[in-house]
Short mmCIF file of C-alpha atoms (C1' of nucleotides) in Angstrom, two decimals:
data_model
loop_
_atom_site.label_atom_id
_atom_site.label_comp_id
_atom_site.label_asym_id
_atom_site.label_seq_id
_atom_site.Cartn_x
_atom_site.Cartn_y
_atom_site.Cartn_z
CA MET R 827 6.00 216.89 217.77
CA ILE R 828 4.86 213.99 215.59
CA ARG R 829 4.28 215.19 212.07
CA VAL R 830 1.25 213.21 210.36
CA ALA R 831 0.45 213.22 206.70
CA VAL R 832 -3.16 212.41 206.22
CA PHE R 833 -4.60 210.60 202.84
CA GLU R 834 -8.19 210.69 203.08
CA ASP R 835 -10.61 211.30 200.14
CA ASN R 836 -13.57 212.39 202.40
CA LYS R 837 -13.13 216.25 202.56
CA HIS R 838 -15.04 216.58 205.78
CA LEU R 839 -13.04 213.86 207.46
CA ARG R 840 -9.71 215.24 206.19
CA GLU R 841 -10.55 218.61 207.56
CA VAL R 842 -11.36 217.05 210.96
CA PHE R 843 -8.05 215.17 211.10
CA GLN R 844 -6.18 218.19 210.19
CA LEU R 845 -7.97 220.32 212.72
CA LEU R 846 -7.54 217.54 215.64
CA LEU R 847 -3.81 217.33 214.83
CA ASN R 848 -2.96 220.89 214.64
CA ASN R 849 -5.11 221.59 217.75
CA THR R 850 -3.67 218.90 219.98
CA ALA R 851 -0.27 219.53 221.70
CA GLY R 852 2.63 217.10 220.38
CA TYR R 853 0.86 216.70 216.99
CA THR R 854 1.09 218.60 213.73
CA CYS R 855 -0.37 217.82 210.32
CA ALA R 856 2.23 217.83 207.65
CA GLY R 857 -0.22 217.58 204.95
CA ALA R 858 -3.72 216.48 204.12
CA TYR R 859 -4.39 214.99 200.71
CA PRO R 860 -7.45 213.71 198.81
CA ASP R 861 -5.72 210.85 197.02
CA CYS R 862 -2.41 209.13 196.58
CA SER R 863 -1.75 210.23 192.87
CA ASN R 864 1.55 212.28 194.10
CA VAL R 865 1.87 210.39 197.46
CA ILE R 866 5.89 210.03 196.90
CA ASN R 867 6.14 213.87 196.05
CA ASP R 868 3.87 214.77 198.67
CA ILE R 869 5.90 213.07 201.39
CA THR R 870 8.95 214.33 199.84
CA THR R 871 7.89 217.95 199.92
CA SER R 872 6.34 217.74 203.35
CA PRO R 873 8.28 215.28 205.48
CA CYS R 874 6.36 213.50 208.22
CA ASP R 875 6.76 210.58 210.85
CA VAL R 876 3.44 208.87 210.43
CA VAL R 877 1.00 208.57 207.74
CA LEU R 878 -2.57 208.13 208.36
CA MET R 879 -3.79 206.10 205.21
CA ASP R 880 -7.46 205.46 204.07
CA ILE R 881 -8.00 202.44 201.97
CA GLU R 882 -10.88 203.54 199.90
CA MET R 883 -9.65 206.39 197.61
CA PRO R 884 -10.14 207.23 194.05
CA GLY R 885 -7.10 206.29 191.98
CA MET R 886 -4.53 204.32 193.62
CA ASN R 887 -6.07 202.70 196.74
CA GLY R 888 -4.22 202.98 200.38
CA ILE R 889 -2.73 199.56 200.09
CA GLU R 890 -0.94 199.99 196.94
CA ALA R 891 0.07 203.46 198.31
CA THR R 892 1.45 201.80 201.54
CA THR R 893 3.64 199.45 199.45
CA LEU R 894 4.85 202.52 197.46
CA VAL R 895 5.54 204.62 200.42
CA LYS R 896 7.27 201.74 202.23
CA LYS R 897 9.40 201.31 199.21
CA ASN R 898 10.67 204.75 199.20
CA PHE R 899 10.61 205.58 202.86
CA PRO R 900 10.98 202.23 204.73
CA GLU R 901 11.20 203.78 208.01
CA LEU R 902 7.86 205.78 207.82
CA HIS R 903 5.11 204.27 209.92
CA ILE R 904 1.90 203.90 208.18
CA LEU R 905 -1.32 203.80 210.12
CA ILE R 906 -4.46 202.31 208.22
CA GLN R 907 -7.70 203.70 209.00
CA THR R 908 -10.75 202.11 207.18
CA VAL R 909 -14.21 200.98 207.34
CA PHE R 910 -13.04 197.63 205.92
CA TYR R 911 -13.24 194.56 208.11
CA GLU R 912 -12.28 192.14 205.59
CA ASP R 913 -9.51 189.59 206.00
CA GLU R 914 -8.10 190.16 202.46
CA TYR R 915 -7.67 194.05 203.27
CA ILE R 916 -6.06 193.40 206.63
CA PHE R 917 -3.79 190.75 205.04
CA ASN R 918 -2.93 192.84 202.14
CA ALA R 919 -2.29 195.80 204.36
CA ILE R 920 -0.03 193.92 206.80
CA CYS R 921 2.01 192.53 203.72
CA ALA R 922 2.31 195.77 202.35
CA GLY R 923 4.05 197.01 205.42
CA ALA R 924 1.45 198.99 207.68
CA SER R 925 2.32 199.47 211.13
CA GLY R 926 -1.37 199.55 212.21
CA TYR R 927 -4.78 199.15 211.25
CA ILE R 928 -7.54 200.88 213.15
CA LEU R 929 -11.36 201.16 212.21
CA LYS R 930 -12.79 204.46 211.47
CA SER R 931 -15.20 204.03 214.48
CA THR R 932 -12.06 204.87 216.63
CA THR R 933 -12.66 207.95 218.72
CA PRO R 934 -10.43 211.22 218.20
CA ALA R 935 -8.52 210.36 221.31
CA GLY R 936 -8.03 206.81 219.98
CA TYR R 937 -6.54 208.13 216.82
CA LEU R 938 -4.21 210.30 218.66
CA GLU R 939 -3.19 207.40 220.78
CA ALA R 940 -2.69 205.15 217.79
CA ILE R 941 -0.59 207.69 216.20
CA SER R 942 1.64 207.95 219.12
CA GLU R 943 1.90 204.22 219.43
CA VAL R 944 3.03 203.74 215.76
CA LYS R 945 5.58 206.60 216.33
CA ALA R 946 6.97 204.53 219.26
CA GLY R 947 7.29 201.48 217.41
CA GLY R 948 4.01 199.67 218.36
CA SER R 949 1.34 198.48 216.11
CA PRO R 950 -2.06 199.59 217.28
CA MET R 951 -4.93 197.58 216.25
CA THR R 952 -8.62 197.66 216.79
CA PRO R 953 -9.19 194.49 218.96
CA GLY R 954 -11.32 193.00 216.54
CA ILE R 955 -8.99 193.46 213.61
CA ALA R 956 -6.32 192.03 216.05
CA ARG R 957 -8.54 188.90 216.41
CA LYS R 958 -8.84 188.49 212.67
CA VAL R 959 -4.94 188.95 212.56
CA LEU R 960 -4.42 186.08 215.02
CA GLU R 961 -6.91 183.98 213.05
CA LEU R 962 -5.12 184.55 209.87
CA PHE R 963 -1.86 183.70 211.68
CA LYS R 964 -3.04 180.56 213.01
CA THR R 965 -4.67 179.22 209.74
CA ASN R 966 -1.88 180.19 207.55
CA LEU R 967 0.88 179.19 209.80
CA GLN R 968 1.04 175.94 211.42
CA PRO R 969 4.73 174.95 211.49
CA LEU R 970 7.77 176.83 212.82
CA ALA R 971 8.55 177.45 216.41
CA PRO R 972 11.44 174.98 217.23
CA ALA R 973 14.55 177.03 216.45
CA LYS R 974 16.74 174.55 218.02
CA ASP R 975 20.37 175.14 218.35
CA TYR R 976 22.08 171.60 217.68
CA ASN R 977 25.15 173.32 219.55
CA LEU R 978 26.71 174.04 216.12
CA THR R 979 29.91 176.08 216.27
CA ASN R 980 30.23 179.43 214.32
CA GLN R 981 32.32 177.71 211.51
CA GLU R 982 30.04 174.91 211.30
CA LYS R 983 27.08 177.23 210.89
CA LYS R 984 28.94 179.04 208.12
CA VAL R 985 29.58 175.78 206.39
CA LEU R 986 25.86 174.68 206.72
CA GLN R 987 24.87 177.91 205.30
CA LEU R 988 26.89 177.52 202.25
CA LEU R 989 25.85 173.93 201.94
CA VAL R 990 22.24 175.09 201.67
CA THR R 991 23.09 177.41 198.81
CA GLY R 992 24.14 174.42 197.01
CA LYS R 993 27.80 174.82 196.98
CA SER R 994 30.27 171.86 196.68
CA TYR R 995 32.77 171.15 199.35
CA LYS R 996 35.39 172.65 196.96
CA LEU R 997 33.58 175.88 196.62
CA ILE R 998 32.79 176.24 200.29
CA ALA R 999 36.53 175.52 201.21
CA ALA R 1000 37.24 178.40 198.65
CA ASP R 1001 35.05 180.50 200.42
CA LEU R 1002 36.14 180.26 203.70
CA PHE R 1003 39.77 180.09 202.63
CA VAL R 1004 40.59 176.61 204.02
CA SER R 1005 41.21 173.26 202.58
CA ILE R 1006 38.70 170.84 201.36
CA ASP R 1007 39.50 168.41 203.94
CA THR R 1008 38.77 170.95 206.72
CA ILE R 1009 35.26 171.08 205.16
CA LYS R 1010 34.75 167.69 205.10
CA SER R 1011 35.67 167.61 208.65
CA HIS R 1012 33.22 170.16 209.53
CA VAL R 1013 30.44 168.49 207.45
CA ARG R 1014 31.22 165.26 209.43
CA ASN R 1015 30.63 167.00 212.65
CA ILE R 1016 27.49 168.89 211.26
CA TYR R 1017 25.92 165.53 210.21
CA SER R 1018 26.92 164.02 213.51
CA LYS R 1019 25.11 166.94 215.54
CA LEU R 1020 22.04 167.02 213.09
CA HIS R 1021 21.81 163.32 213.33
CA VAL R 1022 21.68 163.12 209.45
CA HIS R 1023 23.63 161.35 206.73
CA SER R 1024 23.57 163.35 203.68
CA GLY R 1025 23.79 166.87 202.33
CA THR R 1026 20.12 166.90 201.20
CA GLU R 1027 18.90 165.85 204.56
CA ALA R 1028 20.88 168.32 206.36
CA VAL R 1029 19.85 171.27 204.00
CA SER R 1030 16.28 169.97 204.69
CA LEU R 1031 16.69 170.11 208.26
CA ALA R 1032 18.40 173.31 208.25
CA ILE R 1033 15.78 175.18 206.51
CA ARG R 1034 12.91 173.73 208.37
CA ASP R 1035 14.26 173.77 211.82
CA LYS R 1036 16.51 176.51 211.69
CA ILE R 1037 17.01 180.05 210.75
CA VAL R 1038 19.43 179.38 207.72
CA MET M 811 -20.84 190.37 234.66
CA ILE M 812 -17.50 188.80 233.25
CA ARG M 813 -16.30 186.00 235.39
CA VAL M 814 -12.50 185.76 235.28
CA ALA M 815 -10.37 182.77 236.48
CA VAL M 816 -6.88 183.88 237.29
CA PHE M 817 -3.71 181.53 237.07
CA GLU M 818 -0.68 183.60 238.30
CA ASP M 819 2.10 182.16 240.70
CA ASN M 820 2.93 185.35 242.26
CA LYS M 821 0.73 185.43 245.46
CA HIS M 822 0.76 189.19 245.63
CA LEU M 823 -0.05 189.74 242.16
CA ARG M 824 -2.59 187.04 242.40
CA GLU M 825 -4.33 188.85 245.15
CA VAL M 826 -4.21 192.08 243.46
CA PHE M 827 -6.04 190.62 240.56
CA GLN M 828 -8.62 189.20 242.75
CA LEU M 829 -9.12 192.36 244.60
CA LEU M 830 -9.31 194.35 241.47
CA LEU M 831 -11.98 192.10 239.76
CA ASN M 832 -14.06 191.82 242.68
CA ASN M 833 -14.17 195.45 243.49
CA THR M 834 -14.84 196.72 239.91
CA ALA M 835 -18.65 196.62 238.74
CA GLY M 836 -19.12 194.26 235.84
CA TYR M 837 -16.26 191.99 236.83
CA THR M 838 -15.76 189.00 239.29
CA CYS M 839 -13.02 186.60 239.98
CA ALA M 840 -14.26 183.22 239.47
CA GLY M 841 -11.05 181.73 241.09
CA ALA M 842 -7.39 182.44 241.59
CA TYR M 843 -4.78 179.67 241.41
CA PRO M 844 -1.06 179.64 241.86
CA ASP M 845 -0.42 177.05 239.21
CA CYS M 846 -2.08 174.99 236.34
CA SER M 847 -1.80 171.49 237.93
CA ASN M 848 -5.71 171.18 238.00
CA VAL M 849 -6.63 173.84 235.57
CA ILE M 850 -9.33 171.94 233.87
CA ASN M 851 -10.85 170.81 237.09
CA ASP M 852 -10.49 174.35 238.35
CA ILE M 853 -12.58 175.69 235.42
CA THR M 854 -15.16 172.88 235.51
CA THR M 855 -15.69 173.54 239.27
CA SER M 856 -15.94 177.27 238.95
CA PRO M 857 -17.05 178.39 235.55
CA CYS M 858 -15.76 181.56 234.02
CA ASP M 859 -15.81 183.72 230.70
CA VAL M 860 -12.29 184.77 230.47
CA VAL M 861 -8.98 183.03 231.82
CA LEU M 862 -6.13 185.31 232.71
CA MET M 863 -3.07 183.18 232.20
CA ASP M 864 0.54 183.77 233.30
CA ILE M 865 3.33 182.11 231.25
CA GLU M 866 5.86 181.53 233.83
CA MET M 867 4.62 179.24 236.35
CA PRO M 868 5.78 176.12 238.22
CA GLY M 869 4.91 172.93 236.64
CA MET M 870 2.76 173.30 233.45
CA ASN M 871 3.54 176.65 231.98
CA GLY M 872 0.72 179.07 230.64
CA ILE M 873 1.19 178.22 227.02
CA GLU M 874 0.71 174.44 227.54
CA ALA M 875 -2.14 175.27 229.74
CA THR M 876 -3.74 177.37 226.96
CA THR M 877 -3.58 174.40 224.69
CA LEU M 878 -5.13 172.19 227.22
CA VAL M 879 -7.82 174.65 228.25
CA LYS M 880 -8.72 175.38 224.69
CA LYS M 881 -9.06 171.69 223.79
CA ASN M 882 -11.64 171.30 226.73
CA PHE M 883 -13.22 174.68 226.61
CA PRO M 884 -12.85 175.85 222.99
CA GLU M 885 -15.35 178.77 223.58
CA LEU M 886 -13.35 180.25 226.49
CA HIS M 887 -11.13 183.35 225.80
CA ILE M 888 -7.69 183.20 227.33
CA LEU M 889 -5.66 186.42 227.94
CA ILE M 890 -2.10 185.77 228.24
CA GLN M 891 -0.31 188.28 230.52
CA THR M 892 3.33 188.01 230.93
CA VAL M 893 6.80 189.80 231.02
CA PHE M 894 8.10 187.76 228.13
CA TYR M 895 8.47 189.80 225.04
CA GLU M 896 10.22 186.97 222.89
CA ASP M 897 9.01 186.07 219.43
CA GLU M 898 8.72 182.39 220.45
CA TYR M 899 6.57 182.82 223.27
CA ILE M 900 4.15 185.13 221.51
CA PHE M 901 4.19 182.67 218.56
CA ASN M 902 3.42 179.61 220.49
CA ALA M 903 0.80 181.39 222.74
CA ILE M 904 -1.10 182.33 219.38
CA CYS M 905 -0.80 178.89 218.08
CA ALA M 906 -2.07 177.63 221.41
CA GLY M 907 -5.15 179.53 220.98
CA ALA M 908 -4.81 182.65 223.19
CA SER M 909 -7.12 185.43 222.44
CA GLY M 910 -4.83 188.25 223.71
CA TYR M 911 -1.31 189.00 224.81
CA ILE M 912 -0.65 191.78 227.07
CA LEU M 913 2.62 192.58 229.06
CA LYS M 914 2.52 192.92 232.84
CA SER M 915 3.41 196.46 232.51
CA THR M 916 -0.17 197.10 231.63
CA THR M 917 -2.26 199.27 234.05
CA PRO M 918 -5.10 197.87 236.14
CA ALA M 919 -7.56 199.79 233.96
CA GLY M 920 -5.72 198.42 230.95
CA TYR M 921 -6.12 194.80 232.42
CA LEU M 922 -9.94 195.49 232.89
CA GLU M 923 -10.30 196.90 229.39
CA ALA M 924 -8.51 193.98 227.97
CA ILE M 925 -10.54 191.39 229.72
CA SER M 926 -13.75 193.10 228.25
CA GLU M 927 -12.34 193.24 224.70
CA VAL M 928 -11.50 189.37 224.67
CA LYS M 929 -15.01 188.85 226.15
CA ALA M 930 -16.33 190.92 223.23
CA GLY M 931 -14.60 189.01 220.73
CA GLY M 932 -11.67 191.15 220.29
CA SER M 933 -7.75 190.35 220.77
CA PRO M 934 -6.39 193.13 222.68
CA MET M 935 -2.55 193.29 222.49
CA THR M 936 0.21 195.59 223.78
CA PRO M 937 1.17 197.62 220.76
CA GLY M 938 4.67 196.35 220.92
CA ILE M 939 3.45 192.74 220.92
CA ALA M 940 1.26 193.72 218.02
CA ARG M 941 4.13 194.94 216.10
CA LYS M 942 5.96 191.60 216.67
CA VAL M 943 2.98 189.71 215.41
CA LEU M 944 2.71 191.62 212.31
CA GLU M 945 6.54 191.09 211.70
CA LEU M 946 6.09 187.57 212.31
CA PHE M 947 3.31 187.43 209.92
CA LYS M 948 5.24 189.16 207.28
CA THR M 949 8.39 186.94 207.67
CA ASN M 950 6.52 183.67 207.80
CA LEU M 951 4.15 184.46 205.12
CA GLN M 952 6.21 184.83 201.99
CA PRO M 953 6.06 181.27 200.55
CA LEU M 954 2.22 181.77 199.87
CA ALA M 955 2.84 184.07 196.91
CA PRO M 956 5.32 182.35 194.68
CA ALA M 957 4.53 178.52 194.41
CA LYS M 958 6.11 178.54 190.95
CA ASP M 959 5.77 175.23 189.05
CA TYR M 960 9.02 174.78 187.05
CA ASN M 961 7.03 172.46 184.75
CA LEU M 962 8.05 169.41 186.83
CA THR M 963 6.21 166.25 185.76
CA ASN M 964 4.27 164.20 188.56
CA GLN M 965 7.24 161.70 188.63
CA GLU M 966 9.83 164.45 188.94
CA LYS M 967 7.77 165.97 191.81
CA LYS M 968 7.64 162.71 193.69
CA VAL M 969 11.35 162.20 193.21
CA LEU M 970 12.23 165.77 194.15
CA GLN M 971 9.96 165.23 197.51
CA LEU M 972 11.84 162.18 198.37
CA LEU M 973 15.17 163.92 197.64
CA VAL M 974 14.02 166.56 200.28
CA THR M 975 13.73 163.95 202.96
CA GLY M 976 17.26 163.13 202.35
CA LYS M 977 16.74 159.62 200.70
CA SER M 978 19.49 158.43 198.54
CA TYR M 979 18.85 157.57 194.72
CA LYS M 980 18.91 153.85 195.69
CA LEU M 981 16.20 154.30 198.34
CA ILE M 982 14.07 156.64 196.12
CA ALA M 983 14.11 153.93 193.47
CA ALA M 984 12.98 151.30 196.01
CA ASP M 985 10.17 153.68 196.98
CA LEU M 986 8.95 154.33 193.50
CA PHE M 987 9.56 150.78 192.39
CA VAL M 988 11.78 151.60 189.42
CA SER M 989 15.56 151.36 188.92
CA ILE M 990 18.10 153.50 189.94
CA ASP M 991 18.92 154.69 186.73
CA THR M 992 15.51 156.14 186.10
CA ILE M 993 15.99 158.05 189.10
CA LYS M 994 19.24 159.50 187.80
CA SER M 995 17.40 160.35 184.69
CA HIS M 996 14.77 162.12 186.50
CA VAL M 997 17.19 163.86 188.90
CA ARG M 998 18.99 165.14 185.69
CA ASN M 999 15.82 166.43 184.31
CA ILE M 1000 14.79 168.12 187.62
CA TYR M 1001 18.23 169.88 187.84
CA SER M 1002 17.88 171.00 184.28
CA LYS M 1003 14.38 172.43 185.05
CA LEU M 1004 15.46 174.15 188.28
CA HIS M 1005 18.63 175.42 186.94
CA VAL M 1006 20.64 173.87 189.67
CA HIS M 1007 23.65 171.58 189.82
CA SER M 1008 23.44 169.47 193.06
CA GLY M 1009 21.09 167.98 195.30
CA THR M 1010 21.48 170.46 198.05
CA GLU M 1011 20.71 173.21 195.76
CA ALA M 1012 17.57 171.47 194.56
CA VAL M 1013 16.33 170.62 197.90
CA SER M 1014 17.05 174.34 199.05
CA LEU M 1015 14.94 175.82 196.12
CA ALA M 1016 12.25 172.98 196.44
CA ILE M 1017 11.73 174.16 200.07
CA ARG M 1018 11.95 177.81 199.80
CA ASP M 1019 10.21 178.35 196.32
CA LYS M 1020 7.76 175.39 196.26
CA ILE M 1021 5.29 173.68 198.56
CA VAL M 1022 7.26 170.56 199.02
"C1'" DA E 1387 48.81 175.41 233.34
"C1'" DT E 1388 46.10 171.66 232.42
"C1'" DA E 1389 41.76 170.34 230.44
"C1'" DA E 1390 38.45 170.96 226.97
"C1'" DG E 1391 36.76 172.36 222.79
"C1'" DT E 1392 37.31 174.61 218.22
"C1'" DT E 1393 39.47 174.90 213.84
"C1'" DT E 1394 42.51 173.28 210.94
"C1'" DC E 1395 44.65 169.77 207.62
"C1'" DA E 1396 45.95 164.87 205.81
"C1'" DC E 1397 45.42 160.32 203.77
"C1'" DC E 1398 42.49 156.54 202.28
"C1'" DC E 1399 38.60 153.91 200.13
"C1'" DG E 1400 34.26 152.63 198.84
"C1'" DA E 1401 29.83 154.34 197.69
"C1'" DA E 1402 27.04 157.86 195.70
"C1'" DT E 1403 26.34 161.57 192.61
"C1'" DT E 1404 26.52 164.28 188.37
"C1'" DC E 1405 26.50 164.32 183.52
"C1'" DG E 1406 26.40 163.08 178.67
"C1'" DC E 1407 24.29 159.80 175.24
"C1'" DT E 1408 21.21 156.61 173.89
"C1'" DA E 1409 17.03 153.87 173.79
"C1'" DT E 1410 12.54 151.61 174.53
"C1'" DT E 1411 7.50 151.72 176.00
"C1'" DT E 1412 3.35 154.36 176.57
"C1'" DG E 1413 -0.29 157.34 176.29
"C1'" DC E 1414 -2.27 161.36 174.53
"C1'" DA E 1415 -3.26 164.84 170.97
"C1'" DG E 1416 -3.31 166.36 166.23
"C1'" DC F 1185 -2.07 156.99 162.24
"C1'" DT F 1186 1.80 160.08 163.49
"C1'" DG F 1187 4.35 162.42 166.53
"C1'" DC F 1188 5.76 164.07 170.92
"C1'" DA F 1189 6.23 164.24 175.78
"C1'" DA F 1190 6.77 161.39 179.94
"C1'" DA F 1191 8.73 157.60 182.03
"C1'" DT F 1192 11.48 154.02 181.93
"C1'" DA F 1193 16.15 152.12 181.56
"C1'" DG F 1194 21.22 151.37 180.55
"C1'" DC F 1195 26.29 152.67 180.29
"C1'" DG F 1196 30.42 155.11 181.26
"C1'" DA F 1197 33.61 158.41 183.38
"C1'" DA F 1198 34.76 162.07 185.98
"C1'" DT F 1199 33.72 164.04 190.45
"C1'" DT F 1200 31.95 164.39 194.73
"C1'" DC F 1201 30.75 162.50 199.12
"C1'" DG F 1202 30.52 160.03 203.61
"C1'" DG F 1203 33.23 157.75 206.98
"C1'" DG F 1204 37.45 156.11 209.19
"C1'" DT F 1205 41.66 157.60 211.66
"C1'" DG F 1206 44.82 160.75 213.13
"C1'" DA F 1207 46.83 165.08 214.72
"C1'" DA F 1208 48.62 169.80 215.14
"C1'" DA F 1209 47.64 174.84 216.27
"C1'" DC F 1210 44.88 177.67 218.81
"C1'" DT F 1211 41.34 179.35 222.25
"C1'" DT F 1212 38.87 179.31 226.44
"C1'" DA F 1213 38.03 177.81 230.83
"C1'" DT F 1214 38.96 176.22 235.02
#
DNA sequence: ATAAGTTTCACCCGAATTCGCTATTTGCAG
DNA sequence: CTGCAAATAGCGAATTCGGGTGAAACTTAT
């Protein structure tokens, strides 16, 4: 049984959702609200698994509400449903932590399927939205990808991580409970494996090329 | 009628696709190939609207092939279908210009629907894949927001940039045609403005917080 | 159990860095 | 014109770093 909370200012639509959810096996409407003025309280009072969130609403909009809800209930899945097709809305919704983004042109069956999918850990998106996401992705993100290994040992990785934080050999030695000469030894090996010759170069490479 | 070219090394699967496409109204298989060794020639000889591309193939893999095809036929839609669920594959496929990314666990009907959607300008994605895309998006898109200034002067920015490349004071001085003592001065001021006390820390902050 | 690799530590030396203070020149704003 | 910020430069000292050499203790794989 998937409990769904609905936030939608259009009275008619809100009631349609409520009806649809309560009359379909496996779904139930945990609550239907016309705005997000008490969103945290609403969800606390009437727990749910998935939130169906409209964007255009009086008072707090759906994206701000998503941010807020995610902060208080990080594990909750939020499915954005809207008529907006703009990059900016999509972008902000994703950044706010939305798990899915579907258009209001979706069929009732599509809504139910999308709700099931977000519950299952997926991110249903109207294909057109998905296209926009991919485009945003491509335009905003050239680099990345390598994630090479360089065959660093565990200890070397630790040293490199601490080096990245800007710590001196002495402090790193203290952190790892070993002598400073040991650190020097590790650093030498790291430089050798990374083919660099200074701390700054190593840090630069570590951040850009690796996960550190 | 959507013309689909299939690139898939598994003979059985390839034939299944061919059969499916040729026996469904609205679809036709423009060609089915076991590898991408002649991908450009294949597509030129037998034009299509959508390419169904496997990733794991002998010789050129599907992602490289996608890059190549997109370079020669930018308007062509490429639908990646694979068993791979790894971030890196997804990321690279998107960057290569794929229009959709579905798993091989998709049903025949799902394949046909996905093909229609890419043709229509959408980007069908298995919901689990979509989730990964959103996560990649969120994790890789932080640095767009901050971009603080720290009130660095132009010269200080140049010095910091060169520092990030791993150059020594001496080399930076040479690059900027000033004395090494000048670099020392700038570095001192940079550290002061960034509130750091070492080159590695400055580089780390510079890369993470700024555009450098 | 022998080999290989990882982790640890030591000593040395020259070069590089960090940091404090001072100071000149230049360009721009009040 | 005057003053301030930026860029330049220098000096000295304490410290850190980068590399070279070597080696013991321990783990893992063969």
